[in-house]
PDB file of C-alpha atoms in Angstrom:
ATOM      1  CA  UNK A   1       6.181  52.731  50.564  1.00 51.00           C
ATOM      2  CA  UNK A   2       7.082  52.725  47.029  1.00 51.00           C
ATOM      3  CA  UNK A   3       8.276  48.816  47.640  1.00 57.00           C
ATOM      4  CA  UNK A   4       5.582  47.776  49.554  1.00 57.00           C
ATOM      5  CA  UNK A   5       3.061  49.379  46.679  1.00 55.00           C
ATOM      6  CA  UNK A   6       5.278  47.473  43.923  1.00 56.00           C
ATOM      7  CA  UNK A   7       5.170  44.608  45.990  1.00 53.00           C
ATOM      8  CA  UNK A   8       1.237  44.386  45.950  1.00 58.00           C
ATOM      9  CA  UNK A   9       1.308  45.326  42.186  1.00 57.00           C
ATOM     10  CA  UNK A  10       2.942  42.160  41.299  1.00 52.00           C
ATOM     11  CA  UNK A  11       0.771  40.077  43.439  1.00 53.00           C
ATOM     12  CA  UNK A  12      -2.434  41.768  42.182  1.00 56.00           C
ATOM     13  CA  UNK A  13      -1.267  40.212  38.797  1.00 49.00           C
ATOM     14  CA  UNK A  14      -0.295  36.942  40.131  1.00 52.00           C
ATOM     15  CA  UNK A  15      -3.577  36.357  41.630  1.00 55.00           C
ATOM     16  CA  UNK A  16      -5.292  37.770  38.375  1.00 52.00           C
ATOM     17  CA  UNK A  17      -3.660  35.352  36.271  1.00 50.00           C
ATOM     18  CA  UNK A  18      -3.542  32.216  38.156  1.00 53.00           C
ATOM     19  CA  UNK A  19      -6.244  30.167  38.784  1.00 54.00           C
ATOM     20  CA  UNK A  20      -8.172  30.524  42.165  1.00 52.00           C
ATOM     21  CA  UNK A  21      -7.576  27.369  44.313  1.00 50.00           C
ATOM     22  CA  UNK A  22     -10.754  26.275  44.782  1.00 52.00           C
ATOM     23  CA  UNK A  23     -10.826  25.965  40.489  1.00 49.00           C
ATOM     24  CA  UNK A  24      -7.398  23.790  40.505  1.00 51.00           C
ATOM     25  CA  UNK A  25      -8.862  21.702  43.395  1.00 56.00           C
ATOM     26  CA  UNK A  26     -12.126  21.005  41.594  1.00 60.00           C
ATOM     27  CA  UNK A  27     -10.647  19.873  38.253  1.00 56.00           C
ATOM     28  CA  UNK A  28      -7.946  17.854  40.306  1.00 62.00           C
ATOM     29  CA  UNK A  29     -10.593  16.331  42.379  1.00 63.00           C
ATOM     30  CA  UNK A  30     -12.823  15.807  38.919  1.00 63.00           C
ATOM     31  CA  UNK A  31      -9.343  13.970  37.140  1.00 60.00           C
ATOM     32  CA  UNK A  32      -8.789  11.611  39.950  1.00 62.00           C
ATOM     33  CA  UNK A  33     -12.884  10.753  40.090  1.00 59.00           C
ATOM     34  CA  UNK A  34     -12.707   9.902  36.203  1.00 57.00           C
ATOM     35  CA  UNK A  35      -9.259   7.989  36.503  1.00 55.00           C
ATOM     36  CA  UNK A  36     -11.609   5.667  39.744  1.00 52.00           C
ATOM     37  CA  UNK A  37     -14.731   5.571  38.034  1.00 51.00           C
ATOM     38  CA  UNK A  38     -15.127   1.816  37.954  1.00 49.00           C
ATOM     39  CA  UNK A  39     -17.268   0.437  35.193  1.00 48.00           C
ATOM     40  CA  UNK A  40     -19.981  -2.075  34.608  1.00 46.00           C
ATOM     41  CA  UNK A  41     -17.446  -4.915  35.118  1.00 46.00           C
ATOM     42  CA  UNK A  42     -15.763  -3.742  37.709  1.00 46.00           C
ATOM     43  CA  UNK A  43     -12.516  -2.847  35.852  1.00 45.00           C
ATOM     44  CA  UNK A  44     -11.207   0.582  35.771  1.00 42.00           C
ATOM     45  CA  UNK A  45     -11.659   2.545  32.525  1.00 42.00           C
ATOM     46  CA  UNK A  46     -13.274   0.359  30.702  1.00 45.00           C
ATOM     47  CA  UNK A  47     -14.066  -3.378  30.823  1.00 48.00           C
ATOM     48  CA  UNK A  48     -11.726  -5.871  31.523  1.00 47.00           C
ATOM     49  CA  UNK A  49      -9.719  -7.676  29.147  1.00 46.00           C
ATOM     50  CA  UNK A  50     -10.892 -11.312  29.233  1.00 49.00           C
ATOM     51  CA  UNK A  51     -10.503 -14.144  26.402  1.00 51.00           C
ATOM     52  CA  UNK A  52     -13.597 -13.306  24.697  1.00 54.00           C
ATOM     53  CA  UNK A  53     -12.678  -9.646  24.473  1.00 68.00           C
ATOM     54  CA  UNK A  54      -9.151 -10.928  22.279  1.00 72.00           C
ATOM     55  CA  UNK A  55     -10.565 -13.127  20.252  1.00 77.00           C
ATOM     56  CA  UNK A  56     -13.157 -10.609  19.244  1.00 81.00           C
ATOM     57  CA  UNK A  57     -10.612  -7.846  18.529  1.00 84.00           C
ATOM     58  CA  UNK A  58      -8.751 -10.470  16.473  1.00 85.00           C
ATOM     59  CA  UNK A  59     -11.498 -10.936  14.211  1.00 87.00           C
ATOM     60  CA  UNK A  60     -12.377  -7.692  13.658  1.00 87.00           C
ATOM     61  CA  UNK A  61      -8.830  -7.214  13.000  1.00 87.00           C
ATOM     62  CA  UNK A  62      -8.620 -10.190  10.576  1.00 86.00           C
ATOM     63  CA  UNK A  63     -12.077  -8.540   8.645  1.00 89.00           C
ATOM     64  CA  UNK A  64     -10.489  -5.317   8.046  1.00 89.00           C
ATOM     65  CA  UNK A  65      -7.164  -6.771   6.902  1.00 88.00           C
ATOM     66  CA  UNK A  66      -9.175  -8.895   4.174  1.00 89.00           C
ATOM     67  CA  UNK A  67     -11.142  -5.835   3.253  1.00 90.00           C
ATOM     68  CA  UNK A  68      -8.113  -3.395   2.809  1.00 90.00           C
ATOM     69  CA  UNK A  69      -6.530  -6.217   0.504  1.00 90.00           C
ATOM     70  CA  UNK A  70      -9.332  -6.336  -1.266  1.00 91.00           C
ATOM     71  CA  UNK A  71      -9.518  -2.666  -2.370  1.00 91.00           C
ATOM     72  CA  UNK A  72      -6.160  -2.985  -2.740  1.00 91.00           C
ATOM     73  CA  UNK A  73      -6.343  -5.495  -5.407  1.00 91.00           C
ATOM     74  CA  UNK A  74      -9.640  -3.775  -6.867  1.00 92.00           C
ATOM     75  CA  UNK A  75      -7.027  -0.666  -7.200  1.00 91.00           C
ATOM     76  CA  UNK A  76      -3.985  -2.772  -8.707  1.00 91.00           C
ATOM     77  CA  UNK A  77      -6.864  -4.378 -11.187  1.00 90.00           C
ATOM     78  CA  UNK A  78      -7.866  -0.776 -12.353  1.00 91.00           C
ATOM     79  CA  UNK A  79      -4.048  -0.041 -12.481  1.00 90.00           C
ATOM     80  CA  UNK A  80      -3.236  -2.941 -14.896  1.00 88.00           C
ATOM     81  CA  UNK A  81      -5.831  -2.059 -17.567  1.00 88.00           C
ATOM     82  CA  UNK A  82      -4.592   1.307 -17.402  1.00 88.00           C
ATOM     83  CA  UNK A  83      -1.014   0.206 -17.652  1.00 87.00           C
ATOM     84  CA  UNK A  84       0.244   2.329 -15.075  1.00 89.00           C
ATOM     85  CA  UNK A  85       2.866   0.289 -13.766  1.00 89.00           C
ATOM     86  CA  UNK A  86       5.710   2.602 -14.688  1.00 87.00           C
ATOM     87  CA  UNK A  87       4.550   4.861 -12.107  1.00 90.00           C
ATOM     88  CA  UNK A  88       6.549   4.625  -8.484  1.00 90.00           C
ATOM     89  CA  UNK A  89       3.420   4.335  -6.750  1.00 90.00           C
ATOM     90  CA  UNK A  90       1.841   1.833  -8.603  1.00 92.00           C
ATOM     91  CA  UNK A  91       5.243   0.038  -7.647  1.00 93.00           C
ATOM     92  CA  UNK A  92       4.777   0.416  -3.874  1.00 93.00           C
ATOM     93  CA  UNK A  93       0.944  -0.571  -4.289  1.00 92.00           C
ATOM     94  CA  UNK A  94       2.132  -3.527  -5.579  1.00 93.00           C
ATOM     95  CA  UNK A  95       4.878  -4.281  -3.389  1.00 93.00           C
ATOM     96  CA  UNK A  96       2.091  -3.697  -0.190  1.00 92.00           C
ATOM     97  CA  UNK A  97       0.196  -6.506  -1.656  1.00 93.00           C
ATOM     98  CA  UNK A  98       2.274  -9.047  -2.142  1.00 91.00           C
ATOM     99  CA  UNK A  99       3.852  -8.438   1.218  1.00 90.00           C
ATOM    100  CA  UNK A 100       1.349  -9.102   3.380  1.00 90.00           C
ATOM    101  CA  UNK A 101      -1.602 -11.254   0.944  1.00 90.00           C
ATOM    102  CA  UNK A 102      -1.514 -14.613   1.183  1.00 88.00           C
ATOM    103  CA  UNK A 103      -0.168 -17.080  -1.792  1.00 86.00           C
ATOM    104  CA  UNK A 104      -3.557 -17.563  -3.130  1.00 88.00           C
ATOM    105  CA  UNK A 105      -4.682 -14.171  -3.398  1.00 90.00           C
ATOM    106  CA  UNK A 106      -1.009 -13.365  -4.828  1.00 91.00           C
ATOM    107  CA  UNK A 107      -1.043 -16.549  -7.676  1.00 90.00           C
ATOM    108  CA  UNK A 108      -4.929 -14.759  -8.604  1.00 90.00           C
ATOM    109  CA  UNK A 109      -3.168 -11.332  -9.312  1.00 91.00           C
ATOM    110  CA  UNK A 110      -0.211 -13.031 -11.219  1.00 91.00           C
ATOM    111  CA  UNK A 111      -1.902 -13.083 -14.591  1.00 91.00           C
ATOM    112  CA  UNK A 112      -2.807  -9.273 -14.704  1.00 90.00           C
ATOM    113  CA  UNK A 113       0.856  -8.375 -13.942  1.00 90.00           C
ATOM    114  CA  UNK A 114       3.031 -10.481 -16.255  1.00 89.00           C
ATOM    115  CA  UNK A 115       3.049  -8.116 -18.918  1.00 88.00           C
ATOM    116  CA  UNK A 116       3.907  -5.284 -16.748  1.00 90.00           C
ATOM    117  CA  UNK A 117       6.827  -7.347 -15.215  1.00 92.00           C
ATOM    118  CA  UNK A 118       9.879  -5.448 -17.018  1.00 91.00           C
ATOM    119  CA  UNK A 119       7.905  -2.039 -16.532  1.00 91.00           C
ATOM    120  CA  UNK A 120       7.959  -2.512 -12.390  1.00 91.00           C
ATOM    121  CA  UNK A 121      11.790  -3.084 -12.369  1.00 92.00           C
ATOM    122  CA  UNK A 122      12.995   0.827 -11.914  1.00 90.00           C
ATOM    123  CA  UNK A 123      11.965   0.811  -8.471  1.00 92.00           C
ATOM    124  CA  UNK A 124      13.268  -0.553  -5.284  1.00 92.00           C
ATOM    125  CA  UNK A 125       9.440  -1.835  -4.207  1.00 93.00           C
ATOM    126  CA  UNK A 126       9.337  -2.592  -7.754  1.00 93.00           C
ATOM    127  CA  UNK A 127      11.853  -5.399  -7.837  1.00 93.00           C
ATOM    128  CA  UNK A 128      10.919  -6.431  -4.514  1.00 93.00           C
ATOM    129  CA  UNK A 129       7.548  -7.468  -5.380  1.00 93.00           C
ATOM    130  CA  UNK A 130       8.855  -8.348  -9.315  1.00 93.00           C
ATOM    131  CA  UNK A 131      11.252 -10.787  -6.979  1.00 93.00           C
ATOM    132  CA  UNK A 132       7.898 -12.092  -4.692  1.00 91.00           C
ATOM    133  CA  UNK A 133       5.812 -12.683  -7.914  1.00 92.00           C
ATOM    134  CA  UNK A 134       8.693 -14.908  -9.455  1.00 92.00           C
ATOM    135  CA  UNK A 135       8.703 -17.014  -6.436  1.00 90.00           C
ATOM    136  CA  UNK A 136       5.124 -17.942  -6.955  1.00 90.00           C
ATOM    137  CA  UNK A 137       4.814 -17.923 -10.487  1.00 90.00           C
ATOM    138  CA  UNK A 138       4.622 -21.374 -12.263  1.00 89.00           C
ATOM    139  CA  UNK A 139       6.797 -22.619 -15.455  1.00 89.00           C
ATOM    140  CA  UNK A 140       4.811 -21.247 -17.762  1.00 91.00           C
ATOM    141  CA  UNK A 141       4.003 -17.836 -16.258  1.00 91.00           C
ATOM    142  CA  UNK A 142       8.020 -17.264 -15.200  1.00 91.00           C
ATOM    143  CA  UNK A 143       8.558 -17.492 -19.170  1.00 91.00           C
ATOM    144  CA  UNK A 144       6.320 -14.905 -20.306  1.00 92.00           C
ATOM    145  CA  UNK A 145       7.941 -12.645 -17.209  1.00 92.00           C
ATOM    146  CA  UNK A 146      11.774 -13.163 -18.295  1.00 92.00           C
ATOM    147  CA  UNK A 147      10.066 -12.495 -22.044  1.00 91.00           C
ATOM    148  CA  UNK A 148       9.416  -8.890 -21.479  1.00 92.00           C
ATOM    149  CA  UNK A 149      13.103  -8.206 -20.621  1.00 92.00           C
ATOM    150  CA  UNK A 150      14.362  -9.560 -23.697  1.00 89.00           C
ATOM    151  CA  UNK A 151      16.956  -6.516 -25.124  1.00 89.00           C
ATOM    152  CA  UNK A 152      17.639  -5.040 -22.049  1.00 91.00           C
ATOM    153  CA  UNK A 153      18.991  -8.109 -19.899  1.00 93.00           C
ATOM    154  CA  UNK A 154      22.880  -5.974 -19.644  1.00 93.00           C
ATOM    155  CA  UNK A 155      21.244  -2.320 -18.902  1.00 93.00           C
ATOM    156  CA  UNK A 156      18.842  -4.599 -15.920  1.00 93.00           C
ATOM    157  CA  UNK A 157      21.781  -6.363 -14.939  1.00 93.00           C
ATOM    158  CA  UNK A 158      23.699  -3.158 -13.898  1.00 94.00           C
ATOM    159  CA  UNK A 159      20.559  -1.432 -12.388  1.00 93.00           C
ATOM    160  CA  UNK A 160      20.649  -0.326  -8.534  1.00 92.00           C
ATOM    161  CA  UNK A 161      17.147  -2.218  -8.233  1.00 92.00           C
ATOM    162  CA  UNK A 162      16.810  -4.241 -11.363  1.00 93.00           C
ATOM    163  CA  UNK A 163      19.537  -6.471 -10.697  1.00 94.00           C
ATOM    164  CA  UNK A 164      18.157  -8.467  -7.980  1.00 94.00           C
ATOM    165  CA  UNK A 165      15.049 -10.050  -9.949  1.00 94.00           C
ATOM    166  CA  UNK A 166      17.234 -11.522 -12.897  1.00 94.00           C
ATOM    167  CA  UNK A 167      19.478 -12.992  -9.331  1.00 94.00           C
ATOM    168  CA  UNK A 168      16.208 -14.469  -8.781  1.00 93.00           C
ATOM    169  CA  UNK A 169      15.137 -15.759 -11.734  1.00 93.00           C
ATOM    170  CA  UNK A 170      18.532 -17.044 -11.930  1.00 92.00           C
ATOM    171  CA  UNK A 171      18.374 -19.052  -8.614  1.00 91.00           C
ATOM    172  CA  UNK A 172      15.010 -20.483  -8.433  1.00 89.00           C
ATOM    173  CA  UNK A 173      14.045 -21.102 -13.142  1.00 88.00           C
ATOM    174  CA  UNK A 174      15.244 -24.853 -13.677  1.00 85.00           C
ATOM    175  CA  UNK A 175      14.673 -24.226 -17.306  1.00 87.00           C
ATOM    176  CA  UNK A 176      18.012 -23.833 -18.602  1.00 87.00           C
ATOM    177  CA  UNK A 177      17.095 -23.641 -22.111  1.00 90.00           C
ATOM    178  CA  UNK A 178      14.942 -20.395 -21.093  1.00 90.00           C
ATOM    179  CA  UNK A 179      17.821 -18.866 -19.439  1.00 90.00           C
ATOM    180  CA  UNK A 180      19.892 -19.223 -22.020  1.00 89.00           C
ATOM    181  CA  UNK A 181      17.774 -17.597 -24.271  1.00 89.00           C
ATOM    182  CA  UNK A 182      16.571 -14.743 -22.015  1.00 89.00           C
ATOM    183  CA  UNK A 183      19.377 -13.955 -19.717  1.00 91.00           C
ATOM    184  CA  UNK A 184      22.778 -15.790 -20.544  1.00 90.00           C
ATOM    185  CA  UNK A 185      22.777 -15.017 -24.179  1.00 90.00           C
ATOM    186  CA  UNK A 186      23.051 -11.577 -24.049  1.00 90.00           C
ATOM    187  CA  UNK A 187      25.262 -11.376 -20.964  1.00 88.00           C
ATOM    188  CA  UNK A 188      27.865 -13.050 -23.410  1.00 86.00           C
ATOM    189  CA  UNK A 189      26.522 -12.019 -27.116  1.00 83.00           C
ATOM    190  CA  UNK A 190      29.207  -8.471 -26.764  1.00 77.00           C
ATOM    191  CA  UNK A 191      31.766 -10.783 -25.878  1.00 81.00           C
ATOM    192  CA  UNK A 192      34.682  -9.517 -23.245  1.00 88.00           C
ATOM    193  CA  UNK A 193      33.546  -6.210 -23.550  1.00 89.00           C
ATOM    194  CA  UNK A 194      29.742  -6.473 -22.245  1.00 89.00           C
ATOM    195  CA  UNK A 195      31.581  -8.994 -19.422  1.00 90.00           C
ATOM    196  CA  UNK A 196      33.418  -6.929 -18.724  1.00 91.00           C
ATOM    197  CA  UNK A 197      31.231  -4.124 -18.023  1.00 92.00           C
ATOM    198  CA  UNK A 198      29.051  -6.405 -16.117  1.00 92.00           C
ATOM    199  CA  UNK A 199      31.534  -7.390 -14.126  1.00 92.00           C
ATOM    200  CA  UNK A 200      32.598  -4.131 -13.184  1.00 93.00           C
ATOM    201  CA  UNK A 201      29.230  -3.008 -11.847  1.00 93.00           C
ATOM    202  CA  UNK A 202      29.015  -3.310  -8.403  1.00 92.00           C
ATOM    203  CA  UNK A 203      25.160  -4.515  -9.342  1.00 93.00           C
ATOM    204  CA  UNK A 204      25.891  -6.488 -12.306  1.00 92.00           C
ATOM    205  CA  UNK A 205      28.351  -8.887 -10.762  1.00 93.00           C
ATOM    206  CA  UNK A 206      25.772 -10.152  -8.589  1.00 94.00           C
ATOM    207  CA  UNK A 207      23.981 -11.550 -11.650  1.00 93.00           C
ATOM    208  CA  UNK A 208      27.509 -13.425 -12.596  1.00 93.00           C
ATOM    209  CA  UNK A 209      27.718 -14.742  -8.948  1.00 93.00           C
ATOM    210  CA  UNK A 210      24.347 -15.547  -8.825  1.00 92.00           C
ATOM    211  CA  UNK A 211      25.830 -18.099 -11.336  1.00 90.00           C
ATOM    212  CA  UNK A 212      29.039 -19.032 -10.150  1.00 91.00           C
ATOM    213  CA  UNK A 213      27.662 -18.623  -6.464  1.00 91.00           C
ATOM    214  CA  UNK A 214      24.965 -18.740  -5.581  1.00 90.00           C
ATOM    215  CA  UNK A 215      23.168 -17.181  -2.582  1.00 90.00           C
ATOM    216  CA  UNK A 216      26.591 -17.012  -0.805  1.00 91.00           C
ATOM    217  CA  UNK A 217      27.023 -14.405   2.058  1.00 92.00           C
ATOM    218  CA  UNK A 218      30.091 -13.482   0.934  1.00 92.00           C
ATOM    219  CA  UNK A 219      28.931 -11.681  -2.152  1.00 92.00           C
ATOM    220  CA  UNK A 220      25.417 -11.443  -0.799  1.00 93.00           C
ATOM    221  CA  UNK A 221      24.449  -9.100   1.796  1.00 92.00           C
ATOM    222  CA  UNK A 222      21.558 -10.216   4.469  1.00 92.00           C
ATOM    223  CA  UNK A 223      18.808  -7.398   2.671  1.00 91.00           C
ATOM    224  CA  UNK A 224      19.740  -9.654  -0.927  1.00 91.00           C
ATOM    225  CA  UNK A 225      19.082 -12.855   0.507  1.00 91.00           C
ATOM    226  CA  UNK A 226      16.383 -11.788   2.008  1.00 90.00           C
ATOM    227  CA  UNK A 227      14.562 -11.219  -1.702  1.00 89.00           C
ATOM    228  CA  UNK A 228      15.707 -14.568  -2.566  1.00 88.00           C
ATOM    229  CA  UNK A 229      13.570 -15.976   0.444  1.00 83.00           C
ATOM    230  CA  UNK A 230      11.633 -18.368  -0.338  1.00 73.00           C
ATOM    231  CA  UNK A 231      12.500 -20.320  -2.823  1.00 57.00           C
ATOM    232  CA  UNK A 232       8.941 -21.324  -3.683  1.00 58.00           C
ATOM    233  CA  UNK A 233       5.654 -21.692  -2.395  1.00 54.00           C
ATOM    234  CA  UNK A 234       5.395 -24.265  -0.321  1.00 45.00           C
ATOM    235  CA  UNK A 235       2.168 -25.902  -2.134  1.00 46.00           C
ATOM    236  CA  UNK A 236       1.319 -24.879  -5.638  1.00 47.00           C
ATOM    237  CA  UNK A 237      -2.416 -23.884  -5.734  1.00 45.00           C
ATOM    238  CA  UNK A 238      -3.887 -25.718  -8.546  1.00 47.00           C
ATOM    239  CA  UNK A 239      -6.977 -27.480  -8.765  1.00 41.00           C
ATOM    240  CA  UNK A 240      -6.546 -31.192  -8.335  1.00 47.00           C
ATOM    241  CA  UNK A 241      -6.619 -33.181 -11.759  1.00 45.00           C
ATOM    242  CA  UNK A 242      -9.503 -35.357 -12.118  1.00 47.00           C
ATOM    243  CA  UNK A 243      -8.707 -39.190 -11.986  1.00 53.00           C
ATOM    244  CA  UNK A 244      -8.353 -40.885 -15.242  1.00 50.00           C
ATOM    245  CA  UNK A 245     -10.390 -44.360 -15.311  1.00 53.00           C
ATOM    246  CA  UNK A 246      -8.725 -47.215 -15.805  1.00 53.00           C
ATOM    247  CA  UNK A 247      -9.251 -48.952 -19.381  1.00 54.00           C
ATOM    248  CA  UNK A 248     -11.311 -52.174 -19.580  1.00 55.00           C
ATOM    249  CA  UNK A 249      -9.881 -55.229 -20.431  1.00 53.00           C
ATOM    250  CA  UNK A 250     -10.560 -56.722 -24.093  1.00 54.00           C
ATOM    251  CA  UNK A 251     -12.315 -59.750 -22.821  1.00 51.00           C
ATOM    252  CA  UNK A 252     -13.479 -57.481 -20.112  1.00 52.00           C
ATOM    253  CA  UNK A 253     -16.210 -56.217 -22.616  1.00 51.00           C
ATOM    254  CA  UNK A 254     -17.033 -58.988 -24.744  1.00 50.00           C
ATOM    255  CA  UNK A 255     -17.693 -61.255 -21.716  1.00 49.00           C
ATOM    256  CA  UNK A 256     -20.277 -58.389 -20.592  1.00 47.00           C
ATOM    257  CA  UNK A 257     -22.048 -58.829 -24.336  1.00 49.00           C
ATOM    258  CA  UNK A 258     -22.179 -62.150 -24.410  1.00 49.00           C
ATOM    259  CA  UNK A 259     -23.824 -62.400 -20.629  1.00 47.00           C
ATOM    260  CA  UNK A 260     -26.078 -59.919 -21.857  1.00 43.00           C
TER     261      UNK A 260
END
């Protein structure tokens, strides 16, 4: 008796506790109904995924890609007149854009950055997008960026991150004269000693090879030659030059007087 009476103790609380039948039926029944429910276009869940459908989420896609890179900028605008681009941040901000905007929208943030171009080297996004704005940056801008390292070219050469946009500017300035002045010169100013701690530095070698050889996988791994990729834009994005007009002749003019 005393079994039997646990017995129906423990199936009182079973029953209690689980859910009656009927209740797990229903809401079974009600799951399968919703996953069948066919829609307007005879598709289940939903409509059907047809050509227009794509193109439509592409769009929409393409809109809010253009709109997040333009707050983005907005935000790396505000940034720049603030001159906070010593902050990490800032750094990966930066990096973000340059990563995914295209050329054009990258060439029409160059100006705002070039003073800031020493200041974003600390960081690893830093240099990554220091090593992206060198690659589109004409003649004239690439100077004033190799200007604002001027001093601290061996203490940059020896950096974890730094190292990789003086490689850069290395591999892809044709302006010897500028590297010279910039980079070379004070590589070699201290003599054996400041060679020799370059050298040393698993970092600053790369600057020497980037020299003596350049963009070779043996002293390059795949993640550094990826930052040195591409070279260059493949179109520069000026404004064409207007055609000059050819000068007149000297009788040219004079025959036009005397006709007249």
């Amino acid at each position: 008796l005393e079994t039997e009476a646990a017995l129906c103790g423990v199936v009182a609380v079973l029953c209690f506790f689980s859910p009656a039948p009927t209740a797990r039926s229903t809401v079974a029944a009600r799951k399968k109904r919703r996953r069948k429910r066919p829609d307007k276009s005879g598709g289940i869940l939903g409509p059907s995924l047809t050509e227009g459908d794509d193109d439509d989420r592409a769009a929409a896609a393409a809109a809010r890609r253009r709109s997040m890179l333009d707050r983005l900028e907005a935000a790396l605008l505000r940034m720049a007149d603030k001159q906070m681009f010593e902050f990490a941040y800032t750094h990966r901000l930066l990096h973000d854009f340059v990563a995914y905007a295209p050329d054009a929208a990258v060439v029409d943030l160059l100006p705002t950055v070039l003073e800031a171009f020493a200041a974003m080297l600390s960081s690893k996004d830093g240099a990554r997008a220091a090593c992206r704005l060198l690659g589109v940056a004409d003649a004239k801008q690439r100077k004033a960026m190799l200007k604002t390292v001027r001093g601290n070219v061996v203490e940059l050469a020896c950096h974890a991150h730094a190292h990789m946009p003086l490689v850069r500017a290395l591999d892809i300035t044709d302006d010897t004269v500028l590297l010279r002045k910039t980079i070379l010169s004070e590589l070699c100013e201290g003599g054996a000693a400041t060679l020799a701690r370059v050298a040393c530095s698993p970092h600053g070698r790369k600057v020497l090879l980037a020299v003596l050889a350049p963009k070779q996988p043996r002293y390059f791994s795949p993640p550094d030659l990826a930052m040195l990729e591409p070279t260059l834009i493949a179109k520069r994005l000026t404004l064409p030059r207007p055609k000059k007009k050819a000068p007149k002749a000297e009788g040219e003019g004079e025959g036009e007087g005397a006709a007249a």
